[in-house]
CSV table of C-alpha atoms and ligand atoms in Angstrom, one decimal:
chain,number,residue,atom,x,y,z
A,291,UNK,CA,0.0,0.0,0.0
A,292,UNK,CA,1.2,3.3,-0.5
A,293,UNK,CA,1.7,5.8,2.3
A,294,UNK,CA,-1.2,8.3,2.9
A,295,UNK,CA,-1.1,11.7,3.0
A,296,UNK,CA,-5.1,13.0,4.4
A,297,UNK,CA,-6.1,16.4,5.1
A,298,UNK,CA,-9.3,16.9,7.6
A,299,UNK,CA,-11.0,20.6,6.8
A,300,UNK,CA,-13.2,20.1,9.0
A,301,UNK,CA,-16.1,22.9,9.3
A,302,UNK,CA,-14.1,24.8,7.0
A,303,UNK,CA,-13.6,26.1,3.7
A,304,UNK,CA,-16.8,27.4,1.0
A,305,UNK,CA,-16.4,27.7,-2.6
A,306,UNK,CA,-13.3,29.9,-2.5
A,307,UNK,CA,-11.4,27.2,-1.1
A,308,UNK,CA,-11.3,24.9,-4.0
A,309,UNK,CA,-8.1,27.0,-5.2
A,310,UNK,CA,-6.0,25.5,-2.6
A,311,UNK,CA,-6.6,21.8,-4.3
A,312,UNK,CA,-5.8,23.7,-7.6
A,313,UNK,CA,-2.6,24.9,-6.3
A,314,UNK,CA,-1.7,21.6,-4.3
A,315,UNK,CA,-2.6,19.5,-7.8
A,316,UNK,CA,-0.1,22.2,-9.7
A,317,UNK,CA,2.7,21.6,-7.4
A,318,UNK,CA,2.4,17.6,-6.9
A,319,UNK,CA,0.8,16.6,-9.9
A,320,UNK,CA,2.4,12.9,-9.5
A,321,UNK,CA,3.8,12.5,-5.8
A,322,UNK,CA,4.9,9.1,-4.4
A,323,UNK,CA,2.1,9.4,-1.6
A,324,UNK,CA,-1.6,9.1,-2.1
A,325,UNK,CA,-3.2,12.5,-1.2
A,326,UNK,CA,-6.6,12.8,0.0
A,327,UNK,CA,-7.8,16.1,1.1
A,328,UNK,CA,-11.5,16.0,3.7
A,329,UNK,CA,-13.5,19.3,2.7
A,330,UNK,CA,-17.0,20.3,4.3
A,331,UNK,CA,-19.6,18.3,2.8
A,332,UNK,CA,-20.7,21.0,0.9
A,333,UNK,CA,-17.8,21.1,-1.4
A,334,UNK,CA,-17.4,17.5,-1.9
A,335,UNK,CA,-18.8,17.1,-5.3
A,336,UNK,CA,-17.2,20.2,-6.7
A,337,UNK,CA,-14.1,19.1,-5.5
A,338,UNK,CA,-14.6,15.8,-6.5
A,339,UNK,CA,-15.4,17.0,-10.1
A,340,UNK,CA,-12.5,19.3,-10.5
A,341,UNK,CA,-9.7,16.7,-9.2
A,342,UNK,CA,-11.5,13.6,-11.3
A,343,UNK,CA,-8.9,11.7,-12.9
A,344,UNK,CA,-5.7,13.5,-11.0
A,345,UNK,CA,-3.9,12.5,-8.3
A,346,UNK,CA,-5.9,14.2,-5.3
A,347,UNK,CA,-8.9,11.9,-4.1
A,348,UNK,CA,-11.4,13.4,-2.1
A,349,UNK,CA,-13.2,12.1,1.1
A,350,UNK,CA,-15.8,12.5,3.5
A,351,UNK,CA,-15.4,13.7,7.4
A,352,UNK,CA,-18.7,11.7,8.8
A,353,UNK,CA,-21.4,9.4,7.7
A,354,UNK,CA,-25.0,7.3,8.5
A,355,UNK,CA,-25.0,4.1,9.7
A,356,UNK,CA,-28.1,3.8,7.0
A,357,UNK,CA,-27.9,4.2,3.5
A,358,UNK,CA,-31.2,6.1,3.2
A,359,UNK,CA,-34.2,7.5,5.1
A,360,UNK,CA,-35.4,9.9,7.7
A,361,UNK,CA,-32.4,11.0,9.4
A,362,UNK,CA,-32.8,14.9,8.8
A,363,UNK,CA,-29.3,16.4,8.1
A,364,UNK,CA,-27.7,13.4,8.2
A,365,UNK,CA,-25.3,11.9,4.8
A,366,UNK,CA,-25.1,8.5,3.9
A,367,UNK,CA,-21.8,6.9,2.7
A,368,UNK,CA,-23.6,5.5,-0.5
A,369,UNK,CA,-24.2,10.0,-0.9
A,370,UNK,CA,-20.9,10.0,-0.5
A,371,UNK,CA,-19.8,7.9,-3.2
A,372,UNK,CA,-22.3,9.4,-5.5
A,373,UNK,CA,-21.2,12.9,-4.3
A,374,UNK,CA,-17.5,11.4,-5.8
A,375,UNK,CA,-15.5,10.4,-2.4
A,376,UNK,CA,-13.6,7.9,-2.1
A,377,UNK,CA,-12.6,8.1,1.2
A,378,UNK,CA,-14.8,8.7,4.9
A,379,UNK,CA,-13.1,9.7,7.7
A,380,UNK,CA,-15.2,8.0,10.8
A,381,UNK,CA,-14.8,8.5,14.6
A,382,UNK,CA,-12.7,11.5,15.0
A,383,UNK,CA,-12.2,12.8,18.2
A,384,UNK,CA,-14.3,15.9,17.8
A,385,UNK,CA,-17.3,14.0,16.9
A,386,UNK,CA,-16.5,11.1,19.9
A,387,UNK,CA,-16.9,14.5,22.2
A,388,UNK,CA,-19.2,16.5,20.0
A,389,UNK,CA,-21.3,13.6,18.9
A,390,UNK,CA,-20.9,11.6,21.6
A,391,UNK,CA,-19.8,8.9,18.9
A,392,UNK,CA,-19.2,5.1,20.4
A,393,UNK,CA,-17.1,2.8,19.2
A,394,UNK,CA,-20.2,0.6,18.5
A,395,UNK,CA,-21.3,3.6,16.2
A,396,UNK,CA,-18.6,4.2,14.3
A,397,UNK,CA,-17.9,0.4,13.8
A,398,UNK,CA,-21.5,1.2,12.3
A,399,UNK,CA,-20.5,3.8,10.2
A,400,UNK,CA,-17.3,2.0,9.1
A,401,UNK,CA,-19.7,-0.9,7.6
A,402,UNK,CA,-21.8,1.5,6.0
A,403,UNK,CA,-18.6,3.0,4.5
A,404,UNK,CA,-17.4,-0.4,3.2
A,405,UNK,CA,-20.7,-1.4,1.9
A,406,UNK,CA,-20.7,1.9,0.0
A,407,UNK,CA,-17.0,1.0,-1.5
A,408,UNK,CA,-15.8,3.5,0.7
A,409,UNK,CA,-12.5,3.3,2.1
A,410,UNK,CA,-13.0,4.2,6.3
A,411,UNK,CA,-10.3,5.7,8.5
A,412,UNK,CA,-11.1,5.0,11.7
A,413,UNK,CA,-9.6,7.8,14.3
A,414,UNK,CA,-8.7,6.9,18.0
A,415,UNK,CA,-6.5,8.3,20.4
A,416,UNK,CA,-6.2,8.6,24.2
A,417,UNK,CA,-7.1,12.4,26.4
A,418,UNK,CA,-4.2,13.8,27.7
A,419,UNK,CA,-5.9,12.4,31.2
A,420,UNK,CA,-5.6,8.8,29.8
A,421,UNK,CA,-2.2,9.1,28.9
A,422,UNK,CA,-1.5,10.6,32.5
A,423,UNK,CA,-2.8,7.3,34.0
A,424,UNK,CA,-1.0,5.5,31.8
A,425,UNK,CA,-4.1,4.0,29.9
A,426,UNK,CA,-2.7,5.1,26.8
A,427,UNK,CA,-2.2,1.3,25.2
A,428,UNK,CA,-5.6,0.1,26.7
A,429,UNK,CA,-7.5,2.7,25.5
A,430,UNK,CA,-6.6,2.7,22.0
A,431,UNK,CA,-6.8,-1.1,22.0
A,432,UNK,CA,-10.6,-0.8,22.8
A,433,UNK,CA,-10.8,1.7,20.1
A,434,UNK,CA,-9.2,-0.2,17.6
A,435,UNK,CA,-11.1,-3.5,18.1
A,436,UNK,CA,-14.6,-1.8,19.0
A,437,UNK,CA,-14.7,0.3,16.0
A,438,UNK,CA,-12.5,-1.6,13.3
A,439,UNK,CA,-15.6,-3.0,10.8
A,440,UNK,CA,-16.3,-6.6,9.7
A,441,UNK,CA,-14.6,-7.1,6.3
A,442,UNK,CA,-11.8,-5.1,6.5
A,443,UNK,CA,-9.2,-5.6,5.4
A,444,UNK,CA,-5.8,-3.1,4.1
A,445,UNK,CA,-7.2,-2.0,1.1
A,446,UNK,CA,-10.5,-0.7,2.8
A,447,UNK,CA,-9.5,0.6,5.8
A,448,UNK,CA,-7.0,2.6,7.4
A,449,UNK,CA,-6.1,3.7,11.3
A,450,UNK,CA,-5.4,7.3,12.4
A,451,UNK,CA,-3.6,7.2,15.6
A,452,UNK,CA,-4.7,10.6,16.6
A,453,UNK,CA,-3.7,11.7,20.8
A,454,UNK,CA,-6.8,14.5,21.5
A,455,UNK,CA,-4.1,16.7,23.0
A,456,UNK,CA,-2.2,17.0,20.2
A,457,UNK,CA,-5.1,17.5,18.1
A,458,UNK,CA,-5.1,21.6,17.0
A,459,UNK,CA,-2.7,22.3,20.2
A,460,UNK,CA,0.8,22.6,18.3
A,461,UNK,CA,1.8,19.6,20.8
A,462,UNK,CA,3.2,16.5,19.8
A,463,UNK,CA,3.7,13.2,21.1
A,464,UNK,CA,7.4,12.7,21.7
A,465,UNK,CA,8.6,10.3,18.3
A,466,UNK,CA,9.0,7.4,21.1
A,467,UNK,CA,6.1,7.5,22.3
A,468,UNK,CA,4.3,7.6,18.7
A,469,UNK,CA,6.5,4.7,17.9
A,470,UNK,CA,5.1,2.4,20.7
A,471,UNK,CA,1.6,3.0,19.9
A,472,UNK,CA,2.2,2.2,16.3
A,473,UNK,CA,3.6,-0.6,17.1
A,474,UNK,CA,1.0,-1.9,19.4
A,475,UNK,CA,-1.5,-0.6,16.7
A,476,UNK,CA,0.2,-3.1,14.3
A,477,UNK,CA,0.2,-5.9,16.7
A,478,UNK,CA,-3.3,-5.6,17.2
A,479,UNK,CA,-4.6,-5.6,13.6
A,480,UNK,CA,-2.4,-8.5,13.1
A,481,UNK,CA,-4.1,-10.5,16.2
A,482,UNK,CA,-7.6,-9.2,14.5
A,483,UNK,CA,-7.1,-9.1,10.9
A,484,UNK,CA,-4.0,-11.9,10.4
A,485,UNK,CA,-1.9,-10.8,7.6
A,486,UNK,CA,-4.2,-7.7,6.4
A,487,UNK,CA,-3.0,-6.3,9.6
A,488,UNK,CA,0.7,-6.3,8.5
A,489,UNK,CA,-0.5,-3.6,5.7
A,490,UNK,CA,-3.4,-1.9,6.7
A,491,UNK,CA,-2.2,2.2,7.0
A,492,UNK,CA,-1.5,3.5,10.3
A,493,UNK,CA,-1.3,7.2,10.3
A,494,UNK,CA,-0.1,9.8,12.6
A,495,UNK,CA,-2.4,12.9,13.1
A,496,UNK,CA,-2.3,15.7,15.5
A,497,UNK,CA,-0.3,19.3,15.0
A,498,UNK,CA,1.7,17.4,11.9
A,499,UNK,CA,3.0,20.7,10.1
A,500,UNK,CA,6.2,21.1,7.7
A,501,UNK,CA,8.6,21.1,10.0
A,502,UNK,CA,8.1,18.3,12.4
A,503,UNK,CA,6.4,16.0,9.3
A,504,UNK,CA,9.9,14.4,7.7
A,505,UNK,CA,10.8,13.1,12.0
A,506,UNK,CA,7.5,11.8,12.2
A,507,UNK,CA,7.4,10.0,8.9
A,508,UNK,CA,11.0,8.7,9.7
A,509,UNK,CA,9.1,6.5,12.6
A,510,UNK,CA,8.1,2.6,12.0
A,511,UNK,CA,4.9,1.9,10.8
A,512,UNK,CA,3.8,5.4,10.3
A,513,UNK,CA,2.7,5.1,7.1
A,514,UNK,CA,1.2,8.8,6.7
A,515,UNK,CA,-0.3,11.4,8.6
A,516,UNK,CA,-4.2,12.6,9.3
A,517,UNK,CA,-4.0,16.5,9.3
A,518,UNK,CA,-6.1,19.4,10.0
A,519,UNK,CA,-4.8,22.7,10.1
A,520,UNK,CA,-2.0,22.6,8.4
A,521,UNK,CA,-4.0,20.9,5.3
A,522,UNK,CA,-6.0,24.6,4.8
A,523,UNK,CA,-3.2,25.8,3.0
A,524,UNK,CA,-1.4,24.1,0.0
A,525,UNK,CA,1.9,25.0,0.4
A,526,UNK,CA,1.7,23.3,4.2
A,527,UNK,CA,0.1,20.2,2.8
A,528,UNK,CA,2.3,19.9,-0.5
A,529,UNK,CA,5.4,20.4,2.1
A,530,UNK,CA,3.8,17.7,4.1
A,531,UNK,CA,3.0,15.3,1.0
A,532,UNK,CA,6.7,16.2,-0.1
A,533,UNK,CA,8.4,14.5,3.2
A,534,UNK,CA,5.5,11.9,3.1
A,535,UNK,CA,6.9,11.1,-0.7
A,536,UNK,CA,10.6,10.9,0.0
A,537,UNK,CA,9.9,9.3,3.5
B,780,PGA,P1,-4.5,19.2,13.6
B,780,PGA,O1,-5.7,18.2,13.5
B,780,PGA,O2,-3.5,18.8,12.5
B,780,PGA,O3,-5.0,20.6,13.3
B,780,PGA,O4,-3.9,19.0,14.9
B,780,PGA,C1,-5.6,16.9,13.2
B,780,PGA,C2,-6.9,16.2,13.1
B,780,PGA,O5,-7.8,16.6,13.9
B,780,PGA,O6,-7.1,15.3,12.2
């Protein structure tokens, strides 16, 4: 598989914004990464029809357990297909707090994602209280194996190991300790997915920026990065897709 480059929006961006893919698509026309950039729902099918074809895919940042029916503001993966992702970002952190998201939800959404052909990256990461009591391992094991779907496999699904305190804080986990709960991450899949587990993505996310990107990549089985503010702008993300290519 190759590494992953994903950028979350999040609530932002409108029409304007499409520029940045323009000017991200100008600068890496070909990298050695995938790139995936996460825009509002709202701009999902005009991004997805201006990148069609080039080396940018475009994904989701939440979906319905359901493919259709009377969930009033609510998107369902097979939407986001048609819309033209390829790619649904489920469980994130801010949507865990927000939302109030369980792992038994977003192993729900995940299955709606793969039943839609959608590729799911399933988020996780302990509080900064978690890590404190050392729960750090044990929490992100219950994560992984309560919201990892049925059927996957390392073609449809990759794992963002995301800490919430690093998440938006310009704080980082310290390269060791991002290395151990890679690895543990790795182990896992392996006990639950037996040799899919030795290739499905792991990536980093949380205040991943230019300069700390090429250390972070450098680390075993990162095999990308998740990132949110720094994927606003495309001369952060290309910098960040650059290190990710000659990683
Ligand atoms: P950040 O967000 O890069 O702004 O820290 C990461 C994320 O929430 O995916």
């Amino acid at each position: 598989m190759k590494k992953l480059a994903a950028g979350n929006w999040k609530m932002n961006g409108t029409t304007a914004a499409l520029e940045e893919m323009r000017v991200l698509l100008a600068a890496h026309p070909a990298p050695a990464c995938e790139m995936l950039l996460c825009p509002p729902a709202t701009l999902i099918a005009q991004a997805a029809y201006h990148t069609k074809g080039k080396a940018l895919h475009i994904g989701g940042q939440d979906c319905h357990t359901k493919a259709s029916g009377a969930h009033t503001g609510d998107i369902s993966a097979a939407m986001l297909k048609d819309a033209g992702a390829s790619h649904v970002i489920l469980g994130h952190s801010e949507r865990r707090a927000d939302h109030g998201e369980t792992n038994a939800l977003v192993k729900a959404k995940a299955e709606a994602a793969l039943a839609a052909d959608l590729i799911a990256i399933v988020c996780l990461g302990e509080t900064e209280a978690q890590r404190d009591a050392g729960e750090t391992l044990a929490l992100c094991g219950n994560q992984l194996h309560g919201s990892i779907p049925a059927g996957a496999t390392a073609a449809n699904v990759v794992i963002a190991y995301e800490p919430v305190w690093a998440i938006g804080t310009g704080r980082t986990p310290t390269l060791e300790q991002i290395a151990e709960v890679h690895a543990f991450l790795r182990a896992e899949l392996a006990k639950a997915l037996g040799e899919d587990g030795h290739g499905v993505r792991i990536l980093y996310g949380g205040s991943v920026k230019p300069s700390n990107a090429a250390e972070i990549f450098a680390v075993q089985d990162v095999d990308g990065a998740l990132v949110g503010g720094a994927s606003l702008k495309a001369a952060d993300f290309g910098a960040i897709v650059a290190a990710l290519s000659a990683a």
